[in-house]
Amino acid sequence: MKQRLTRRWSATPLMTALAVTAMTGVTALGGDAVSAQAAQAAQTATGKNGAASGPIGLPAGYTLVWSDEFDRNGLPDESRWAYDTGMNKQGWHNREKQYYAGPRMENASVRDGKLVITARKESMSSLPDWGGQQYTSTRLITKGKAEWTYGYFEIRAKLPCGQGTWPAIWMLGSQGDWPASGELDILEHMGQKPEWVFSTVHTTTGHGGHGVGDGRVLKTACSGFHTYQMLWTPQEVRFGIDGQVHAAYPNLGKGSAQWPFAKPQFLILNLAIGGDLGGEIDDRIFPIGYEVEFVRVYQQGR
């Protein structure tokens, strides 16, 4: 089956579907098997939007296995990044309005120690894969270059703030189709809500509008750099910003429909325009940039 590199959102409220199925599953364990710890894990995954708290940082025994410090000016490093342009002609999921360009300095460049992804108000009507879009941007992926199963991920970025922007730092399963192969949204942001950032997990048992996650207020998301973090282990996934957790998703031991995260995933950096979460677009914001200082991946015992 062909790998689908995007996901569809539904209009239903976040969390509704899993709230019943996961809690029913915990009850079915019965008697002493339902420990307080398991009950708390299920509640974290469902009833409270995946909210969590506590510290997050590089665990002891983890070493750097992959990184991009963006220290070479020019186009993004082709040994690390590929360009996802596969749905330009038919249009991207989620009713997004952008055309994702291939190698093009106007949309993705490294300068002064930073990757800058720039969205522009322009039409690429002369290109054969143009699908009528009036905006350009870039979607960088590590698929075919690097993928990981478990690890500690940190990405330092400054987000764009403009009505209609939808930047993301996220991962997709490299084996199989969506949502069965899973999705880990380390960071998403909407320009229409500039002080809110959030993280979400998508699986067969809960995806699109039923994904499991939570967010937090970050007043300087667009005016300063912040470190967006994810710790992914066989037991759970935890998401944090600047050392503080805001969301978590546990492995409840219910199989791959609830936990498809025992297989590799690849990383994606993109700036979408409009669509289900980007919303109405204000053309006065363009050009607008999304800056990344570094991407680092650590794994245990390597």
Coordinates of C-alpha atoms in Angstrom, one line a residue:
M1 CA 0.0 0.0 0.0
K2 CA 1.3 3.4 -0.9
Q3 CA 2.6 5.5 2.1
R4 CA 0.3 8.4 2.7
L5 CA 2.4 11.4 3.8
T6 CA -0.4 13.5 5.2
R7 CA -3.4 13.2 7.5
R8 CA -7.0 14.2 7.4
W9 CA -8.7 16.1 10.3
S10 CA -12.3 15.6 11.3
A11 CA -14.5 18.3 12.6
T12 CA -15.4 16.4 15.8
P13 CA -14.0 17.6 19.1
L14 CA -10.6 16.3 20.2
M15 CA -10.7 13.2 22.3
T16 CA -14.4 12.2 22.1
A17 CA -14.0 8.8 20.6
L18 CA -11.2 7.5 22.7
A19 CA -12.8 8.6 25.9
V20 CA -15.2 5.6 25.8
T21 CA -13.1 2.9 24.2
A22 CA -9.9 3.3 26.3
M23 CA -11.8 3.5 29.6
T24 CA -13.9 0.5 28.7
G25 CA -10.8 -1.4 28.0
V26 CA -9.3 -0.7 31.4
T27 CA -12.5 -1.8 33.1
A28 CA -12.5 -5.0 31.2
L29 CA -9.1 -6.0 32.8
G30 CA -11.1 -6.7 35.9
G31 CA -10.3 -7.0 39.6
D32 CA -6.8 -6.6 40.9
A33 CA -5.4 -6.2 37.4
V34 CA -6.7 -2.7 37.3
S35 CA -4.0 -0.9 39.3
A36 CA -4.0 2.7 40.2
Q37 CA -1.2 3.2 37.8
A38 CA -3.0 1.7 34.8
A39 CA -6.1 3.7 35.6
Q40 CA -4.1 6.9 35.7
A41 CA -2.5 6.0 32.4
A42 CA -5.8 5.6 30.8
Q43 CA -7.1 8.9 32.1
T44 CA -4.0 10.6 30.8
A45 CA -4.6 9.1 27.4
T46 CA -8.2 10.0 27.1
G47 CA -10.3 11.9 29.6
K48 CA -8.1 14.9 30.2
N49 CA -6.9 15.7 26.7
G50 CA -3.6 13.9 27.3
A51 CA -2.5 16.7 29.7
A52 CA 0.6 15.9 31.8
S53 CA 3.2 17.8 33.8
G54 CA 6.7 17.5 35.1
P55 CA 10.2 18.0 33.8
I56 CA 11.6 16.7 30.5
G57 CA 15.2 16.6 29.3
L58 CA 17.9 14.4 27.9
P59 CA 17.9 11.1 29.8
A60 CA 21.0 9.6 31.2
G61 CA 22.6 7.1 28.8
Y62 CA 21.3 8.7 25.7
T63 CA 23.7 9.9 23.0
L64 CA 23.3 12.0 19.9
V65 CA 22.6 9.9 16.8
W66 CA 21.4 12.5 14.2
S67 CA 21.3 16.3 14.0
D68 CA 21.2 19.3 11.8
E69 CA 22.8 22.5 13.3
F70 CA 22.1 24.5 10.1
D71 CA 25.6 25.8 10.0
R72 CA 26.1 25.7 6.2
N73 CA 24.4 28.5 4.2
G74 CA 22.4 27.6 1.2
L75 CA 19.7 25.1 0.5
P76 CA 18.8 22.5 3.3
D77 CA 21.3 19.7 3.5
E78 CA 20.2 17.1 0.9
S79 CA 21.9 14.3 2.8
R80 CA 19.4 15.0 5.7
W81 CA 16.3 16.4 4.1
A82 CA 14.0 15.6 1.2
Y83 CA 11.1 17.7 -0.2
D84 CA 7.5 16.4 0.0
T85 CA 5.7 17.7 -3.0
G86 CA 3.6 14.7 -3.8
M87 CA 0.1 16.2 -3.5
N88 CA 0.6 19.6 -5.1
K89 CA -1.4 18.7 -8.2
Q90 CA -4.5 17.3 -6.4
G91 CA -4.2 19.6 -3.4
W92 CA -3.2 18.8 0.2
H93 CA -5.3 17.2 2.8
N94 CA -7.0 19.4 5.5
R95 CA -8.1 21.9 2.7
E96 CA -4.6 23.6 3.0
K97 CA -3.9 26.3 0.4
Q98 CA -0.2 26.1 -0.2
Y99 CA 2.0 24.7 -3.0
Y100 CA 5.0 22.9 -1.5
A101 CA 8.1 23.7 -3.5
G102 CA 11.1 21.6 -4.1
P103 CA 14.6 23.0 -3.7
R104 CA 14.1 26.7 -3.8
M105 CA 15.9 29.4 -1.8
E106 CA 12.8 31.5 -1.7
N107 CA 11.0 28.9 0.4
A108 CA 13.7 27.1 2.3
S109 CA 17.2 28.3 3.0
V110 CA 19.9 28.1 5.7
R111 CA 21.4 31.4 6.7
D112 CA 23.1 32.8 9.8
G113 CA 22.9 29.4 11.6
K114 CA 19.2 28.9 11.0
L115 CA 16.8 27.1 8.7
V116 CA 14.2 29.5 7.4
I117 CA 11.0 28.1 5.8
T118 CA 9.2 31.0 4.1
A119 CA 5.6 31.1 2.9
R120 CA 4.9 33.5 0.1
K121 CA 1.9 34.9 -1.8
E122 CA 2.7 33.7 -5.3
S123 CA 1.5 31.3 -8.0
M124 CA 3.7 28.6 -9.5
S125 CA 1.3 28.2 -12.5
S126 CA 4.1 27.4 -14.9
L127 CA 5.0 24.1 -13.2
P128 CA 3.4 20.8 -14.2
D129 CA 2.4 19.9 -10.7
W130 CA 0.7 23.2 -9.9
G131 CA -2.8 22.6 -8.5
G132 CA -4.1 26.2 -8.5
Q133 CA -2.5 27.3 -5.2
Q134 CA -1.8 31.0 -4.7
Y135 CA 0.7 30.4 -1.9
T136 CA 4.1 28.7 -1.7
S137 CA 5.9 27.1 1.2
T138 CA 8.1 24.1 2.0
R139 CA 7.6 20.7 3.6
L140 CA 10.9 19.0 4.6
I141 CA 11.1 15.3 5.5
T142 CA 13.7 12.8 6.6
K143 CA 11.9 9.9 4.8
G144 CA 14.5 8.0 2.8
K145 CA 17.3 9.7 4.8
A146 CA 16.7 8.9 8.4
E147 CA 14.1 7.3 10.7
W148 CA 14.0 6.2 14.3
T149 CA 12.2 4.0 16.7
Y150 CA 12.2 5.6 20.2
G151 CA 14.4 8.4 21.3
Y152 CA 14.6 11.9 22.7
F153 CA 14.0 14.7 20.1
E154 CA 14.5 18.4 20.5
I155 CA 14.0 21.1 18.0
R156 CA 14.6 24.8 18.7
A157 CA 12.4 27.1 16.7
K158 CA 10.7 30.5 16.5
L159 CA 7.2 30.3 15.0
P160 CA 5.5 32.6 12.5
C161 CA 2.6 34.6 13.7
G162 CA 0.1 35.6 11.0
Q163 CA -3.5 34.9 10.3
G164 CA -3.5 31.7 8.3
T165 CA -0.2 30.1 9.3
W166 CA 0.0 26.5 10.5
P167 CA 3.6 25.4 11.3
A168 CA 4.4 22.0 12.6
I169 CA 7.2 19.7 13.8
W170 CA 5.9 16.1 13.6
M171 CA 6.6 12.5 12.7
L172 CA 4.9 9.8 10.6
G173 CA 5.3 6.1 10.5
S174 CA 7.5 5.0 7.6
Q175 CA 5.9 1.5 7.3
G176 CA 2.2 1.3 6.3
D177 CA -0.5 3.9 5.9
W178 CA -2.0 6.6 8.1
P179 CA -3.4 6.4 10.7
A180 CA -2.4 2.8 11.3
S181 CA 1.3 3.6 11.3
G182 CA 0.8 6.4 13.8
E183 CA 1.6 10.1 14.0
L184 CA 3.5 12.1 16.6
D185 CA 2.9 15.9 16.5
I186 CA 5.7 17.3 18.6
L187 CA 4.5 20.9 17.9
E188 CA 1.7 22.5 16.1
H189 CA 0.7 26.2 16.1
M190 CA -2.0 28.4 14.5
G191 CA -1.3 32.0 13.7
Q192 CA -4.9 32.8 14.6
K193 CA -4.1 31.7 18.2
P194 CA -0.5 33.1 18.5
E195 CA 0.0 32.3 22.2
W196 CA -1.2 28.6 22.0
V197 CA 1.0 25.7 21.1
F198 CA 0.0 22.0 21.2
S199 CA 1.1 18.4 20.7
T200 CA -1.1 15.5 19.5
V201 CA -0.9 11.7 19.0
H202 CA -2.8 10.1 16.2
T203 CA -3.5 6.3 15.9
T204 CA -6.2 4.0 14.5
T205 CA -8.1 4.3 17.8
G206 CA -8.0 8.1 17.8
H207 CA -7.0 10.4 15.0
G208 CA -7.9 13.6 13.3
G209 CA -10.3 15.4 15.6
H210 CA -10.1 12.4 17.9
G211 CA -6.3 12.6 18.4
V212 CA -5.0 12.6 22.0
G213 CA -3.0 15.6 23.1
D214 CA -2.8 18.9 24.9
G215 CA -1.1 22.3 24.7
R216 CA -0.1 25.3 26.7
V217 CA 0.1 29.1 26.6
L218 CA 3.4 30.3 25.3
K219 CA 3.3 34.1 25.0
T220 CA 6.6 34.4 23.1
A221 CA 6.1 31.6 20.6
C222 CA 6.5 34.0 17.8
S223 CA 8.9 36.5 19.2
G224 CA 11.6 34.1 20.7
F225 CA 13.1 30.7 20.2
H226 CA 11.9 27.8 22.3
T227 CA 13.0 24.2 22.5
Y228 CA 10.3 21.7 21.6
Q229 CA 10.9 18.2 23.0
M230 CA 9.6 14.7 22.8
L231 CA 10.7 11.6 24.8
W232 CA 9.5 8.4 23.1
T233 CA 10.0 5.1 24.9
P234 CA 8.3 1.7 24.7
Q235 CA 6.1 2.8 27.7
E236 CA 5.0 6.2 26.6
V237 CA 5.5 9.4 24.6
R238 CA 5.9 12.7 26.5
F239 CA 5.9 16.2 25.0
G240 CA 7.5 19.3 26.4
I241 CA 8.7 22.9 25.9
D242 CA 11.8 24.3 27.4
G243 CA 12.0 21.5 29.9
Q244 CA 8.4 21.3 31.0
V245 CA 6.0 18.5 30.0
H246 CA 2.5 19.5 28.8
A247 CA 1.2 16.3 27.2
A248 CA 1.7 12.5 27.4
Y249 CA 0.4 9.4 25.7
P250 CA 0.9 5.9 27.4
N251 CA 1.2 2.5 25.9
L252 CA -1.8 0.8 27.4
G253 CA -0.8 -2.7 26.1
K254 CA -3.8 -2.9 23.8
G255 CA -1.9 -3.6 20.6
S256 CA -0.9 -1.7 17.5
A257 CA -4.2 0.1 17.0
Q258 CA -3.6 2.0 20.2
W259 CA 0.2 1.8 20.1
P260 CA 1.7 1.7 16.6
F261 CA 4.9 3.3 17.9
A262 CA 7.2 0.2 18.0
K263 CA 8.2 0.9 14.4
P264 CA 10.2 3.6 12.7
Q265 CA 9.0 7.1 12.1
F266 CA 10.5 10.0 10.1
L267 CA 10.6 13.7 10.9
I268 CA 8.7 16.5 9.1
L269 CA 9.1 20.3 9.3
N270 CA 6.5 22.3 7.4
L271 CA 4.6 25.5 7.2
A272 CA 1.1 25.0 5.9
I273 CA -1.2 27.9 4.9
G274 CA -4.9 28.0 5.6
G275 CA -6.9 24.8 5.9
D276 CA -8.8 23.3 8.8
L277 CA -6.5 24.6 11.5
G278 CA -4.8 27.5 9.6
G279 CA -8.1 29.1 9.0
E280 CA -8.8 32.3 7.1
I281 CA -5.7 33.8 5.5
D282 CA -4.6 37.5 5.7
D283 CA -2.6 38.2 2.6
R284 CA -0.9 41.1 4.3
I285 CA 1.3 38.7 6.3
F286 CA 3.4 37.5 3.4
P287 CA 6.2 36.7 3.1
I288 CA 6.4 35.1 6.5
G289 CA 9.1 32.9 7.9
Y290 CA 9.5 30.0 10.3
E291 CA 13.0 29.7 11.8
V292 CA 14.7 26.6 13.2
E293 CA 18.1 26.7 15.0
F294 CA 18.7 23.0 15.4
V295 CA 17.1 19.5 15.2
R296 CA 18.7 16.8 17.5
V297 CA 17.9 13.2 17.9
Y298 CA 19.2 11.1 20.8
Q299 CA 18.8 7.4 21.5
Q300 CA 19.6 5.1 24.4
G301 CA 22.8 3.0 24.5
R302 CA 24.3 4.2 21.2

